[in-house]
Amino acid sequence: MTAVTILYYLLSAYVAFIIIWNLIKSKKWQEELLYIIIVIPFILRILRLK
């Protein structure tokens, strides 16, 4: 893997972690649902399922 690919996956993992952290801290179910919808593509990229 090239350095750019590794950086891409690390950045995706970082963004997914931040979104999941906000999901855990959230109290409203509407925000939680929105965070879940947003984090799905990042998790799929980390698992290389695009």
Phi, psi and omega in degrees: 000142179279167180296325180294319179295317178298316178298320178300314180290324176294319178294319177297318179295320179296314180296318178298319178298316179297318180294317179295322178299317177294325177298316180294322182282343185289147179248339182268137183290333178293318177293321179298318178296318178297316178298321179296317179295322181289323187281340183303311179298325179292319177295320178295324177293319179297323179276002180061039179254350182020000000 
